[in-house]
Amino acid sequence: LAKTTQPISMDSYEGQEVNITCSHNNIATNDYITWYQQFPSQGPRFIIQGYKTKVTNEVASLFIPADRKSSTLSLPRVSLSDTAVYYCLVGPNNAGNMLTFGGGTRLMVKP
Amino acid sequence: NAGVTQTPKFRVLKTGQSMTLLCAQDMNHEYMYWYRQDPGMGLRLIHYSVGEGTTAKGEVPDGYNVSRLKKQNFLLGLESAAPSQTSVYFCASSLPGPRGSHEQYFGPGTRLTVT
């Protein structure tokens, strides 16, 4: 499984755009990139998944450069309720795939 | 839909005691998973199942057993609890197929303390 590296923590202010970058230098050809969000005392929640270029949904955008060695989760106009831990995961979409959750990035949104 | 539910929400055990955690999902998902999360850490996969009657080991399976007798239920057992098993346990489920295993739906967690 590809190892991922992301910042331990980030601070932002309400209304700002937040970009969290994840490095995955040894990503394999059949690996996908997935991001989860976890609030305190809750289970993680799927945010977005991509393979290459750009993916956008109602919550976030995911930017993946051509070499796929990194990815950036973009949260537009964050609010206090976006304060959470964000996990970047990389792995193949196989049956019973084991997802590896690293330490994640602790995002603190301030008023 | 209730989604993924876990029973109990909290439990305190003495060393050596046994217990079973129950996970139930009403989304007709094929895949189910058990994770543990220690304070300030990411989740680690204990066991998983790709269908009724099948189970497989994850990253940290020692000290745990699982069973998937019904598609909607996934049980996690601790035969002889140890303080090192103090953690928050999360159950998850997902659809099969190319995207399924990455888009997992998690339960609210069970906070277990072993003294």
mmCIF file with all atom_site columns, C-alpha atoms in Angstrom:
data_model
loop_
_atom_site.group_PDB
_atom_site.id
_atom_site.type_symbol
_atom_site.label_atom_id
_atom_site.label_alt_id
_atom_site.label_comp_id
_atom_site.label_asym_id
_atom_site.label_entity_id
_atom_site.label_seq_id
_atom_site.pdbx_PDB_ins_code
_atom_site.Cartn_x
_atom_site.Cartn_y
_atom_site.Cartn_z
_atom_site.occupancy
_atom_site.B_iso_or_equiv
_atom_site.pdbx_formal_charge
_atom_site.auth_seq_id
_atom_site.auth_comp_id
_atom_site.auth_asym_id
_atom_site.auth_atom_id
_atom_site.pdbx_PDB_model_num
ATOM 1   C CA . LEU A 1 1   ? 0.000   0.000   0.000   1.00 0.00 ? 1   LEU A CA 1
ATOM 2   C CA . ALA A 1 2   ? 1.260   3.463   -0.870  1.00 0.00 ? 2   ALA A CA 1
ATOM 3   C CA . LYS A 1 3   ? 2.497   5.496   2.077   1.00 0.00 ? 3   LYS A CA 1
ATOM 4   C CA . THR A 1 4   ? 0.964   8.922   2.475   1.00 0.00 ? 4   THR A CA 1
ATOM 5   C CA . THR A 1 5   ? 2.319   12.063  4.108   1.00 0.00 ? 5   THR A CA 1
ATOM 6   C CA . GLN A 1 6   ? 0.139   15.001  5.088   1.00 0.00 ? 6   GLN A CA 1
ATOM 7   C CA . PRO A 1 7   ? 0.555   17.940  7.483   1.00 0.00 ? 7   PRO A CA 1
ATOM 8   C CA . ILE A 1 8   ? -0.229  17.158  11.093  1.00 0.00 ? 8   ILE A CA 1
ATOM 9   C CA . SER A 1 9   ? -2.311  20.286  11.576  1.00 0.00 ? 9   SER A CA 1
ATOM 10  C CA . MET A 1 10  ? -3.586  23.417  9.854   1.00 0.00 ? 10  MET A CA 1
ATOM 11  C CA . ASP A 1 11  ? -5.375  26.554  10.986  1.00 0.00 ? 11  ASP A CA 1
ATOM 12  C CA . SER A 1 12  ? -7.791  28.609  8.945   1.00 0.00 ? 12  SER A CA 1
ATOM 13  C CA . TYR A 1 13  ? -10.487 31.243  9.365   1.00 0.00 ? 13  TYR A CA 1
ATOM 14  C CA . GLU A 1 14  ? -14.129 31.121  8.471   1.00 0.00 ? 14  GLU A CA 1
ATOM 15  C CA . GLY A 1 15  ? -14.836 31.947  4.863   1.00 0.00 ? 15  GLY A CA 1
ATOM 16  C CA . GLN A 1 16  ? -11.367 31.035  3.617   1.00 0.00 ? 16  GLN A CA 1
ATOM 17  C CA . GLU A 1 17  ? -10.517 28.309  1.133   1.00 0.00 ? 17  GLU A CA 1
ATOM 18  C CA . VAL A 1 18  ? -8.456  25.519  2.660   1.00 0.00 ? 18  VAL A CA 1
ATOM 19  C CA . ASN A 1 19  ? -6.114  23.301  0.686   1.00 0.00 ? 19  ASN A CA 1
ATOM 20  C CA . ILE A 1 20  ? -4.684  20.175  2.292   1.00 0.00 ? 20  ILE A CA 1
ATOM 21  C CA . THR A 1 21  ? -1.947  18.423  0.339   1.00 0.00 ? 21  THR A CA 1
ATOM 22  C CA . CYS A 1 22  ? -1.086  14.751  0.604   1.00 0.00 ? 22  CYS A CA 1
ATOM 23  C CA . SER A 1 23  ? 2.116   13.228  -0.756  1.00 0.00 ? 23  SER A CA 1
ATOM 24  C CA . HIS A 1 24  ? 2.087   9.662   -2.080  1.00 0.00 ? 24  HIS A CA 1
ATOM 25  C CA . ASN A 1 25  ? 5.308   9.245   -4.019  1.00 0.00 ? 25  ASN A CA 1
ATOM 26  C CA . ASN A 1 26  ? 5.033   5.470   -4.491  1.00 0.00 ? 26  ASN A CA 1
ATOM 27  C CA . ILE A 1 27  ? 1.442   5.416   -5.721  1.00 0.00 ? 27  ILE A CA 1
ATOM 28  C CA . ALA A 1 28  ? 0.746   2.446   -7.980  1.00 0.00 ? 28  ALA A CA 1
ATOM 29  C CA . THR A 1 29  ? -0.969  2.493   -11.360 1.00 0.00 ? 29  THR A CA 1
ATOM 30  C CA . ASN A 1 30  ? -4.182  0.958   -10.031 1.00 0.00 ? 30  ASN A CA 1
ATOM 31  C CA . ASP A 1 31  ? -4.341  3.046   -6.844  1.00 0.00 ? 31  ASP A CA 1
ATOM 32  C CA . TYR A 1 32  ? -7.141  5.501   -6.167  1.00 0.00 ? 32  TYR A CA 1
ATOM 33  C CA . ILE A 1 33  ? -6.985  8.491   -3.802  1.00 0.00 ? 33  ILE A CA 1
ATOM 34  C CA . THR A 1 34  ? -9.700  8.892   -1.203  1.00 0.00 ? 34  THR A CA 1
ATOM 35  C CA . TRP A 1 35  ? -10.292 11.512  1.481   1.00 0.00 ? 35  TRP A CA 1
ATOM 36  C CA . TYR A 1 36  ? -12.255 11.108  4.696   1.00 0.00 ? 36  TYR A CA 1
ATOM 37  C CA . GLN A 1 37  ? -13.359 13.586  7.364   1.00 0.00 ? 37  GLN A CA 1
ATOM 38  C CA . GLN A 1 38  ? -13.670 12.723  11.049  1.00 0.00 ? 38  GLN A CA 1
ATOM 39  C CA . PHE A 1 39  ? -15.315 14.833  13.740  1.00 0.00 ? 39  PHE A CA 1
ATOM 40  C CA . PRO A 1 40  ? -14.505 14.194  17.411  1.00 0.00 ? 40  PRO A CA 1
ATOM 41  C CA . SER A 1 41  ? -16.272 11.146  18.829  1.00 0.00 ? 41  SER A CA 1
ATOM 42  C CA . GLN A 1 42  ? -17.622 10.124  15.433  1.00 0.00 ? 42  GLN A CA 1
ATOM 43  C CA . GLY A 1 43  ? -16.670 7.651   12.737  1.00 0.00 ? 43  GLY A CA 1
ATOM 44  C CA . PRO A 1 44  ? -14.942 8.916   9.577   1.00 0.00 ? 44  PRO A CA 1
ATOM 45  C CA . ARG A 1 45  ? -17.089 10.142  6.698   1.00 0.00 ? 45  ARG A CA 1
ATOM 46  C CA . PHE A 1 46  ? -16.226 9.686   3.017   1.00 0.00 ? 46  PHE A CA 1
ATOM 47  C CA . ILE A 1 47  ? -15.657 13.026  1.285   1.00 0.00 ? 47  ILE A CA 1
ATOM 48  C CA . ILE A 1 48  ? -14.275 12.424  -2.195  1.00 0.00 ? 48  ILE A CA 1
ATOM 49  C CA . GLN A 1 49  ? -12.335 10.006  -4.355  1.00 0.00 ? 49  GLN A CA 1
ATOM 50  C CA . GLY A 1 50  ? -10.333 10.428  -7.545  1.00 0.00 ? 50  GLY A CA 1
ATOM 51  C CA . TYR A 1 51  ? -7.845  8.811   -9.878  1.00 0.00 ? 51  TYR A CA 1
ATOM 52  C CA . LYS A 1 52  ? -6.454  11.712  -11.912 1.00 0.00 ? 52  LYS A CA 1
ATOM 53  C CA . THR A 1 53  ? -7.041  15.388  -12.798 1.00 0.00 ? 53  THR A CA 1
ATOM 54  C CA . LYS A 1 54  ? -9.897  17.025  -10.911 1.00 0.00 ? 54  LYS A CA 1
ATOM 55  C CA . VAL A 1 55  ? -12.962 15.746  -9.148  1.00 0.00 ? 55  VAL A CA 1
ATOM 56  C CA . THR A 1 56  ? -15.597 18.000  -7.603  1.00 0.00 ? 56  THR A CA 1
ATOM 57  C CA . ASN A 1 57  ? -18.678 17.292  -5.539  1.00 0.00 ? 57  ASN A CA 1
ATOM 58  C CA . GLU A 1 58  ? -20.962 19.344  -3.334  1.00 0.00 ? 58  GLU A CA 1
ATOM 59  C CA . VAL A 1 59  ? -18.491 19.245  -0.446  1.00 0.00 ? 59  VAL A CA 1
ATOM 60  C CA . ALA A 1 60  ? -14.974 19.528  -1.877  1.00 0.00 ? 60  ALA A CA 1
ATOM 61  C CA . SER A 1 61  ? -12.664 19.360  -4.861  1.00 0.00 ? 61  SER A CA 1
ATOM 62  C CA . LEU A 1 62  ? -9.765  16.993  -5.342  1.00 0.00 ? 62  LEU A CA 1
ATOM 63  C CA . PHE A 1 63  ? -6.845  17.994  -7.535  1.00 0.00 ? 63  PHE A CA 1
ATOM 64  C CA . ILE A 1 64  ? -4.439  15.339  -8.767  1.00 0.00 ? 64  ILE A CA 1
ATOM 65  C CA . PRO A 1 65  ? -1.450  16.294  -10.952 1.00 0.00 ? 65  PRO A CA 1
ATOM 66  C CA . ALA A 1 66  ? -0.400  14.219  -13.939 1.00 0.00 ? 66  ALA A CA 1
ATOM 67  C CA . ASP A 1 67  ? 2.315   12.320  -12.052 1.00 0.00 ? 67  ASP A CA 1
ATOM 68  C CA . ARG A 1 68  ? -0.215  11.467  -9.266  1.00 0.00 ? 68  ARG A CA 1
ATOM 69  C CA . LYS A 1 69  ? 2.508   11.673  -6.615  1.00 0.00 ? 69  LYS A CA 1
ATOM 70  C CA . SER A 1 70  ? 0.440   14.108  -4.594  1.00 0.00 ? 70  SER A CA 1
ATOM 71  C CA . SER A 1 71  ? -3.143  15.268  -4.266  1.00 0.00 ? 71  SER A CA 1
ATOM 72  C CA . THR A 1 72  ? -4.829  18.342  -2.822  1.00 0.00 ? 72  THR A CA 1
ATOM 73  C CA . LEU A 1 73  ? -8.164  18.429  -1.062  1.00 0.00 ? 73  LEU A CA 1
ATOM 74  C CA . SER A 1 74  ? -9.780  21.831  -1.443  1.00 0.00 ? 74  SER A CA 1
ATOM 75  C CA . LEU A 1 75  ? -12.535 22.991  0.911   1.00 0.00 ? 75  LEU A CA 1
ATOM 76  C CA . PRO A 1 76  ? -14.199 26.194  -0.321  1.00 0.00 ? 76  PRO A CA 1
ATOM 77  C CA . ARG A 1 77  ? -15.226 28.839  2.211   1.00 0.00 ? 77  ARG A CA 1
ATOM 78  C CA . VAL A 1 78  ? -14.805 26.804  5.377   1.00 0.00 ? 78  VAL A CA 1
ATOM 79  C CA . SER A 1 79  ? -16.986 27.286  8.437   1.00 0.00 ? 79  SER A CA 1
ATOM 80  C CA . LEU A 1 80  ? -16.448 26.416  12.090  1.00 0.00 ? 80  LEU A CA 1
ATOM 81  C CA . SER A 1 81  ? -18.209 23.111  11.465  1.00 0.00 ? 81  SER A CA 1
ATOM 82  C CA . ASP A 1 82  ? -15.410 22.035  9.108   1.00 0.00 ? 82  ASP A CA 1
ATOM 83  C CA . THR A 1 83  ? -13.078 21.693  12.105  1.00 0.00 ? 83  THR A CA 1
ATOM 84  C CA . ALA A 1 84  ? -12.128 18.015  11.928  1.00 0.00 ? 84  ALA A CA 1
ATOM 85  C CA . VAL A 1 85  ? -9.377  15.561  11.065  1.00 0.00 ? 85  VAL A CA 1
ATOM 86  C CA . TYR A 1 86  ? -8.937  14.875  7.349   1.00 0.00 ? 86  TYR A CA 1
ATOM 87  C CA . TYR A 1 87  ? -7.410  11.610  6.164   1.00 0.00 ? 87  TYR A CA 1
ATOM 88  C CA . CYS A 1 88  ? -5.825  10.905  2.796   1.00 0.00 ? 88  CYS A CA 1
ATOM 89  C CA . LEU A 1 89  ? -5.850  7.259   1.741   1.00 0.00 ? 89  LEU A CA 1
ATOM 90  C CA . VAL A 1 90  ? -4.318  5.589   -1.281  1.00 0.00 ? 90  VAL A CA 1
ATOM 91  C CA . GLY A 1 91  ? -4.963  2.057   -2.466  1.00 0.00 ? 91  GLY A CA 1
ATOM 92  C CA . PRO A 1 92  ? -6.414  -0.157  -5.185  1.00 0.00 ? 92  PRO A CA 1
ATOM 93  C CA . ASN A 1 93  ? -10.144 -0.634  -5.615  1.00 0.00 ? 93  ASN A CA 1
ATOM 94  C CA . ASN A 1 94  ? -9.961  -4.367  -5.036  1.00 0.00 ? 94  ASN A CA 1
ATOM 95  C CA . ALA A 1 95  ? -12.376 -6.587  -3.222  1.00 0.00 ? 95  ALA A CA 1
ATOM 96  C CA . GLY A 1 96  ? -11.645 -6.432  0.471   1.00 0.00 ? 96  GLY A CA 1
ATOM 97  C CA . ASN A 1 97  ? -9.037  -3.742  -0.015  1.00 0.00 ? 97  ASN A CA 1
ATOM 98  C CA . MET A 1 98  ? -7.417  -2.727  3.224   1.00 0.00 ? 98  MET A CA 1
ATOM 99  C CA . LEU A 1 99  ? -7.529  1.024   3.602   1.00 0.00 ? 99  LEU A CA 1
ATOM 100 C CA . THR A 1 100 ? -4.728  2.467   5.727   1.00 0.00 ? 100 THR A CA 1
ATOM 101 C CA . PHE A 1 101 ? -5.619  5.510   7.762   1.00 0.00 ? 101 PHE A CA 1
ATOM 102 C CA . GLY A 1 102 ? -2.536  7.524   8.727   1.00 0.00 ? 102 GLY A CA 1
ATOM 103 C CA . GLY A 1 103 ? -2.492  10.242  11.337  1.00 0.00 ? 103 GLY A CA 1
ATOM 104 C CA . GLY A 1 104 ? -4.491  12.675  9.232   1.00 0.00 ? 104 GLY A CA 1
ATOM 105 C CA . THR A 1 105 ? -4.495  16.478  9.213   1.00 0.00 ? 105 THR A CA 1
ATOM 106 C CA . ARG A 1 106 ? -6.175  18.238  12.105  1.00 0.00 ? 106 ARG A CA 1
ATOM 107 C CA . LEU A 1 107 ? -7.914  21.326  10.663  1.00 0.00 ? 107 LEU A CA 1
ATOM 108 C CA . MET A 1 108 ? -8.924  24.055  13.077  1.00 0.00 ? 108 MET A CA 1
ATOM 109 C CA . VAL A 1 109 ? -11.246 26.725  11.688  1.00 0.00 ? 109 VAL A CA 1
ATOM 110 C CA . LYS A 1 110 ? -11.328 29.902  13.737  1.00 0.00 ? 110 LYS A CA 1
ATOM 111 C CA . PRO A 1 111 ? -13.970 32.657  13.768  1.00 0.00 ? 111 PRO A CA 1
ATOM 112 C CA . ASN B 2 1   ? -32.284 4.064   7.093   1.00 0.00 ? 1   ASN B CA 1
ATOM 113 C CA . ALA B 2 2   ? -30.339 3.746   10.326  1.00 0.00 ? 2   ALA B CA 1
ATOM 114 C CA . GLY B 2 3   ? -27.122 3.149   8.392   1.00 0.00 ? 3   GLY B CA 1
ATOM 115 C CA . VAL B 2 4   ? -24.473 1.447   10.521  1.00 0.00 ? 4   VAL B CA 1
ATOM 116 C CA . THR B 2 5   ? -25.245 0.935   14.190  1.00 0.00 ? 5   THR B CA 1
ATOM 117 C CA . GLN B 2 6   ? -23.005 -0.403  16.947  1.00 0.00 ? 6   GLN B CA 1
ATOM 118 C CA . THR B 2 7   ? -23.836 -1.948  20.291  1.00 0.00 ? 7   THR B CA 1
ATOM 119 C CA . PRO B 2 8   ? -22.856 -1.086  22.999  1.00 0.00 ? 8   PRO B CA 1
ATOM 120 C CA . LYS B 2 9   ? -21.692 2.536   22.900  1.00 0.00 ? 9   LYS B CA 1
ATOM 121 C CA . PHE B 2 10  ? -19.510 2.246   25.992  1.00 0.00 ? 10  PHE B CA 1
ATOM 122 C CA . ARG B 2 11  ? -18.095 -0.680  27.956  1.00 0.00 ? 11  ARG B CA 1
ATOM 123 C CA . VAL B 2 12  ? -15.649 -1.193  30.791  1.00 0.00 ? 12  VAL B CA 1
ATOM 124 C CA . LEU B 2 13  ? -14.063 -4.628  31.147  1.00 0.00 ? 13  LEU B CA 1
ATOM 125 C CA . LYS B 2 14  ? -11.665 -6.152  33.606  1.00 0.00 ? 14  LYS B CA 1
ATOM 126 C CA . THR B 2 15  ? -8.538  -7.862  32.274  1.00 0.00 ? 15  THR B CA 1
ATOM 127 C CA . GLY B 2 16  ? -9.371  -11.385 31.179  1.00 0.00 ? 16  GLY B CA 1
ATOM 128 C CA . GLN B 2 17  ? -13.075 -10.810 30.635  1.00 0.00 ? 17  GLN B CA 1
ATOM 129 C CA . SER B 2 18  ? -14.683 -11.451 27.286  1.00 0.00 ? 18  SER B CA 1
ATOM 130 C CA . MET B 2 19  ? -17.249 -9.519  25.303  1.00 0.00 ? 19  MET B CA 1
ATOM 131 C CA . THR B 2 20  ? -18.812 -9.220  21.870  1.00 0.00 ? 20  THR B CA 1
ATOM 132 C CA . LEU B 2 21  ? -19.372 -6.017  19.946  1.00 0.00 ? 21  LEU B CA 1
ATOM 133 C CA . LEU B 2 22  ? -22.269 -6.013  17.514  1.00 0.00 ? 22  LEU B CA 1
ATOM 134 C CA . CYS B 2 23  ? -22.384 -4.122  14.244  1.00 0.00 ? 23  CYS B CA 1
ATOM 135 C CA . ALA B 2 24  ? -25.508 -3.955  12.107  1.00 0.00 ? 24  ALA B CA 1
ATOM 136 C CA . GLN B 2 25  ? -26.125 -2.276  8.753   1.00 0.00 ? 25  GLN B CA 1
ATOM 137 C CA . ASP B 2 26  ? -29.365 -1.857  6.833   1.00 0.00 ? 26  ASP B CA 1
ATOM 138 C CA . MET B 2 27  ? -27.872 -0.789  3.492   1.00 0.00 ? 27  MET B CA 1
ATOM 139 C CA . ASN B 2 28  ? -27.515 -4.318  2.085   1.00 0.00 ? 28  ASN B CA 1
ATOM 140 C CA . HIS B 2 29  ? -23.749 -3.848  1.842   1.00 0.00 ? 29  HIS B CA 1
ATOM 141 C CA . GLU B 2 30  ? -21.578 -6.852  1.020   1.00 0.00 ? 30  GLU B CA 1
ATOM 142 C CA . TYR B 2 31  ? -18.417 -5.676  2.751   1.00 0.00 ? 31  TYR B CA 1
ATOM 143 C CA . MET B 2 32  ? -18.037 -5.004  6.468   1.00 0.00 ? 32  MET B CA 1
ATOM 144 C CA . TYR B 2 33  ? -15.034 -3.973  8.546   1.00 0.00 ? 33  TYR B CA 1
ATOM 145 C CA . TRP B 2 34  ? -13.858 -3.575  12.128  1.00 0.00 ? 34  TRP B CA 1
ATOM 146 C CA . TYR B 2 35  ? -11.297 -0.883  13.012  1.00 0.00 ? 35  TYR B CA 1
ATOM 147 C CA . ARG B 2 36  ? -9.759  0.345   16.226  1.00 0.00 ? 36  ARG B CA 1
ATOM 148 C CA . GLN B 2 37  ? -8.639  3.899   16.887  1.00 0.00 ? 37  GLN B CA 1
ATOM 149 C CA . ASP B 2 38  ? -6.275  4.736   19.721  1.00 0.00 ? 38  ASP B CA 1
ATOM 150 C CA . PRO B 2 39  ? -6.146  8.320   21.054  1.00 0.00 ? 39  PRO B CA 1
ATOM 151 C CA . GLY B 2 40  ? -4.689  10.771  18.534  1.00 0.00 ? 40  GLY B CA 1
ATOM 152 C CA . MET B 2 41  ? -4.082  8.037   15.987  1.00 0.00 ? 41  MET B CA 1
ATOM 153 C CA . GLY B 2 42  ? -5.577  6.942   12.703  1.00 0.00 ? 42  GLY B CA 1
ATOM 154 C CA . LEU B 2 43  ? -7.766  3.876   12.313  1.00 0.00 ? 43  LEU B CA 1
ATOM 155 C CA . ARG B 2 44  ? -6.279  0.383   12.042  1.00 0.00 ? 44  ARG B CA 1
ATOM 156 C CA . LEU B 2 45  ? -8.134  -2.472  10.390  1.00 0.00 ? 45  LEU B CA 1
ATOM 157 C CA . ILE B 2 46  ? -8.727  -5.495  12.645  1.00 0.00 ? 46  ILE B CA 1
ATOM 158 C CA . HIS B 2 47  ? -10.797 -7.863  10.490  1.00 0.00 ? 47  HIS B CA 1
ATOM 159 C CA . TYR B 2 48  ? -13.044 -7.530  7.497   1.00 0.00 ? 48  TYR B CA 1
ATOM 160 C CA . SER B 2 49  ? -15.615 -9.539  5.544   1.00 0.00 ? 49  SER B CA 1
ATOM 161 C CA . VAL B 2 50  ? -16.448 -9.521  1.850   1.00 0.00 ? 50  VAL B CA 1
ATOM 162 C CA . GLY B 2 51  ? -19.663 -11.464 2.269   1.00 0.00 ? 51  GLY B CA 1
ATOM 163 C CA . GLU B 2 52  ? -21.867 -13.543 4.523   1.00 0.00 ? 52  GLU B CA 1
ATOM 164 C CA . GLY B 2 53  ? -19.926 -16.445 6.008   1.00 0.00 ? 53  GLY B CA 1
ATOM 165 C CA . THR B 2 54  ? -16.486 -15.051 5.077   1.00 0.00 ? 54  THR B CA 1
ATOM 166 C CA . THR B 2 55  ? -13.933 -13.170 7.155   1.00 0.00 ? 55  THR B CA 1
ATOM 167 C CA . ALA B 2 56  ? -10.314 -12.133 6.741   1.00 0.00 ? 56  ALA B CA 1
ATOM 168 C CA . LYS B 2 57  ? -7.556  -10.664 8.884   1.00 0.00 ? 57  LYS B CA 1
ATOM 169 C CA . GLY B 2 58  ? -6.624  -7.039  8.705   1.00 0.00 ? 58  GLY B CA 1
ATOM 170 C CA . GLU B 2 59  ? -3.616  -5.175  10.019  1.00 0.00 ? 59  GLU B CA 1
ATOM 171 C CA . VAL B 2 60  ? -4.037  -5.907  13.760  1.00 0.00 ? 60  VAL B CA 1
ATOM 172 C CA . PRO B 2 61  ? -6.086  -9.123  14.177  1.00 0.00 ? 61  PRO B CA 1
ATOM 173 C CA . ASP B 2 62  ? -4.394  -10.639 17.257  1.00 0.00 ? 62  ASP B CA 1
ATOM 174 C CA . GLY B 2 63  ? -6.644  -10.977 20.287  1.00 0.00 ? 63  GLY B CA 1
ATOM 175 C CA . TYR B 2 64  ? -9.864  -10.603 18.265  1.00 0.00 ? 64  TYR B CA 1
ATOM 176 C CA . ASN B 2 65  ? -12.255 -12.928 16.471  1.00 0.00 ? 65  ASN B CA 1
ATOM 177 C CA . VAL B 2 66  ? -15.127 -12.110 14.151  1.00 0.00 ? 66  VAL B CA 1
ATOM 178 C CA . SER B 2 67  ? -18.171 -13.755 12.644  1.00 0.00 ? 67  SER B CA 1
ATOM 179 C CA . ARG B 2 68  ? -20.505 -12.833 9.774   1.00 0.00 ? 68  ARG B CA 1
ATOM 180 C CA . LEU B 2 69  ? -23.390 -15.267 10.059  1.00 0.00 ? 69  LEU B CA 1
ATOM 181 C CA . LYS B 2 70  ? -25.868 -12.828 8.534   1.00 0.00 ? 70  LYS B CA 1
ATOM 182 C CA . LYS B 2 71  ? -25.185 -10.302 5.797   1.00 0.00 ? 71  LYS B CA 1
ATOM 183 C CA . GLN B 2 72  ? -26.360 -7.395  7.902   1.00 0.00 ? 72  GLN B CA 1
ATOM 184 C CA . ASN B 2 73  ? -24.377 -8.240  11.047  1.00 0.00 ? 73  ASN B CA 1
ATOM 185 C CA . PHE B 2 74  ? -20.665 -8.368  11.837  1.00 0.00 ? 74  PHE B CA 1
ATOM 186 C CA . LEU B 2 75  ? -19.590 -9.381  15.338  1.00 0.00 ? 75  LEU B CA 1
ATOM 187 C CA . LEU B 2 76  ? -16.246 -8.635  16.960  1.00 0.00 ? 76  LEU B CA 1
ATOM 188 C CA . GLY B 2 77  ? -15.226 -10.769 19.920  1.00 0.00 ? 77  GLY B CA 1
ATOM 189 C CA . LEU B 2 78  ? -12.576 -10.288 22.556  1.00 0.00 ? 78  LEU B CA 1
ATOM 190 C CA . GLU B 2 79  ? -11.947 -13.630 24.277  1.00 0.00 ? 79  GLU B CA 1
ATOM 191 C CA . SER B 2 80  ? -9.633  -12.376 27.021  1.00 0.00 ? 80  SER B CA 1
ATOM 192 C CA . ALA B 2 81  ? -9.485  -8.591  27.204  1.00 0.00 ? 81  ALA B CA 1
ATOM 193 C CA . ALA B 2 82  ? -6.159  -6.842  27.851  1.00 0.00 ? 82  ALA B CA 1
ATOM 194 C CA . PRO B 2 83  ? -5.457  -3.192  28.763  1.00 0.00 ? 83  PRO B CA 1
ATOM 195 C CA . SER B 2 84  ? -3.792  -2.798  25.333  1.00 0.00 ? 84  SER B CA 1
ATOM 196 C CA . GLN B 2 85  ? -7.236  -3.294  23.789  1.00 0.00 ? 85  GLN B CA 1
ATOM 197 C CA . THR B 2 86  ? -8.529  -0.102  25.348  1.00 0.00 ? 86  THR B CA 1
ATOM 198 C CA . SER B 2 87  ? -9.607  1.859   22.300  1.00 0.00 ? 87  SER B CA 1
ATOM 199 C CA . VAL B 2 88  ? -12.536 3.132   20.269  1.00 0.00 ? 88  VAL B CA 1
ATOM 200 C CA . TYR B 2 89  ? -13.867 0.491   17.903  1.00 0.00 ? 89  TYR B CA 1
ATOM 201 C CA . PHE B 2 90  ? -15.509 1.444   14.637  1.00 0.00 ? 90  PHE B CA 1
ATOM 202 C CA . CYS B 2 91  ? -17.493 -0.740  12.322  1.00 0.00 ? 91  CYS B CA 1
ATOM 203 C CA . ALA B 2 92  ? -17.940 0.132   8.656   1.00 0.00 ? 92  ALA B CA 1
ATOM 204 C CA . SER B 2 93  ? -19.659 -1.269  5.600   1.00 0.00 ? 93  SER B CA 1
ATOM 205 C CA . SER B 2 94  ? -19.399 -0.719  1.878   1.00 0.00 ? 94  SER B CA 1
ATOM 206 C CA . LEU B 2 95  ? -20.627 -1.890  -1.486  1.00 0.00 ? 95  LEU B CA 1
ATOM 207 C CA . PRO B 2 96  ? -18.571 -4.239  -3.624  1.00 0.00 ? 96  PRO B CA 1
ATOM 208 C CA . GLY B 2 97  ? -17.193 -3.215  -6.959  1.00 0.00 ? 97  GLY B CA 1
ATOM 209 C CA . PRO B 2 98  ? -14.498 -0.840  -8.205  1.00 0.00 ? 98  PRO B CA 1
ATOM 210 C CA . ARG B 2 99  ? -15.324 1.999   -5.865  1.00 0.00 ? 99  ARG B CA 1
ATOM 211 C CA . GLY B 2 100 ? -17.043 0.197   -3.034  1.00 0.00 ? 100 GLY B CA 1
ATOM 212 C CA . SER B 2 101 ? -14.171 -0.665  -0.769  1.00 0.00 ? 101 SER B CA 1
ATOM 213 C CA . HIS B 2 102 ? -13.009 2.963   -0.661  1.00 0.00 ? 102 HIS B CA 1
ATOM 214 C CA . GLU B 2 103 ? -16.396 4.507   0.136   1.00 0.00 ? 103 GLU B CA 1
ATOM 215 C CA . GLN B 2 104 ? -17.041 3.056   3.553   1.00 0.00 ? 104 GLN B CA 1
ATOM 216 C CA . TYR B 2 105 ? -19.897 4.022   5.864   1.00 0.00 ? 105 TYR B CA 1
ATOM 217 C CA . PHE B 2 106 ? -18.914 4.105   9.517   1.00 0.00 ? 106 PHE B CA 1
ATOM 218 C CA . GLY B 2 107 ? -20.850 3.519   12.697  1.00 0.00 ? 107 GLY B CA 1
ATOM 219 C CA . PRO B 2 108 ? -20.691 5.834   15.748  1.00 0.00 ? 108 PRO B CA 1
ATOM 220 C CA . GLY B 2 109 ? -18.094 3.745   17.557  1.00 0.00 ? 109 GLY B CA 1
ATOM 221 C CA . THR B 2 110 ? -17.813 1.763   20.784  1.00 0.00 ? 110 THR B CA 1
ATOM 222 C CA . ARG B 2 111 ? -15.567 3.136   23.485  1.00 0.00 ? 111 ARG B CA 1
ATOM 223 C CA . LEU B 2 112 ? -13.967 0.219   25.339  1.00 0.00 ? 112 LEU B CA 1
ATOM 224 C CA . THR B 2 113 ? -11.852 0.513   28.462  1.00 0.00 ? 113 THR B CA 1
ATOM 225 C CA . VAL B 2 114 ? -10.018 -2.483  29.879  1.00 0.00 ? 114 VAL B CA 1
ATOM 226 C CA . THR B 2 115 ? -8.766  -2.095  33.436  1.00 0.00 ? 115 THR B CA 1
#
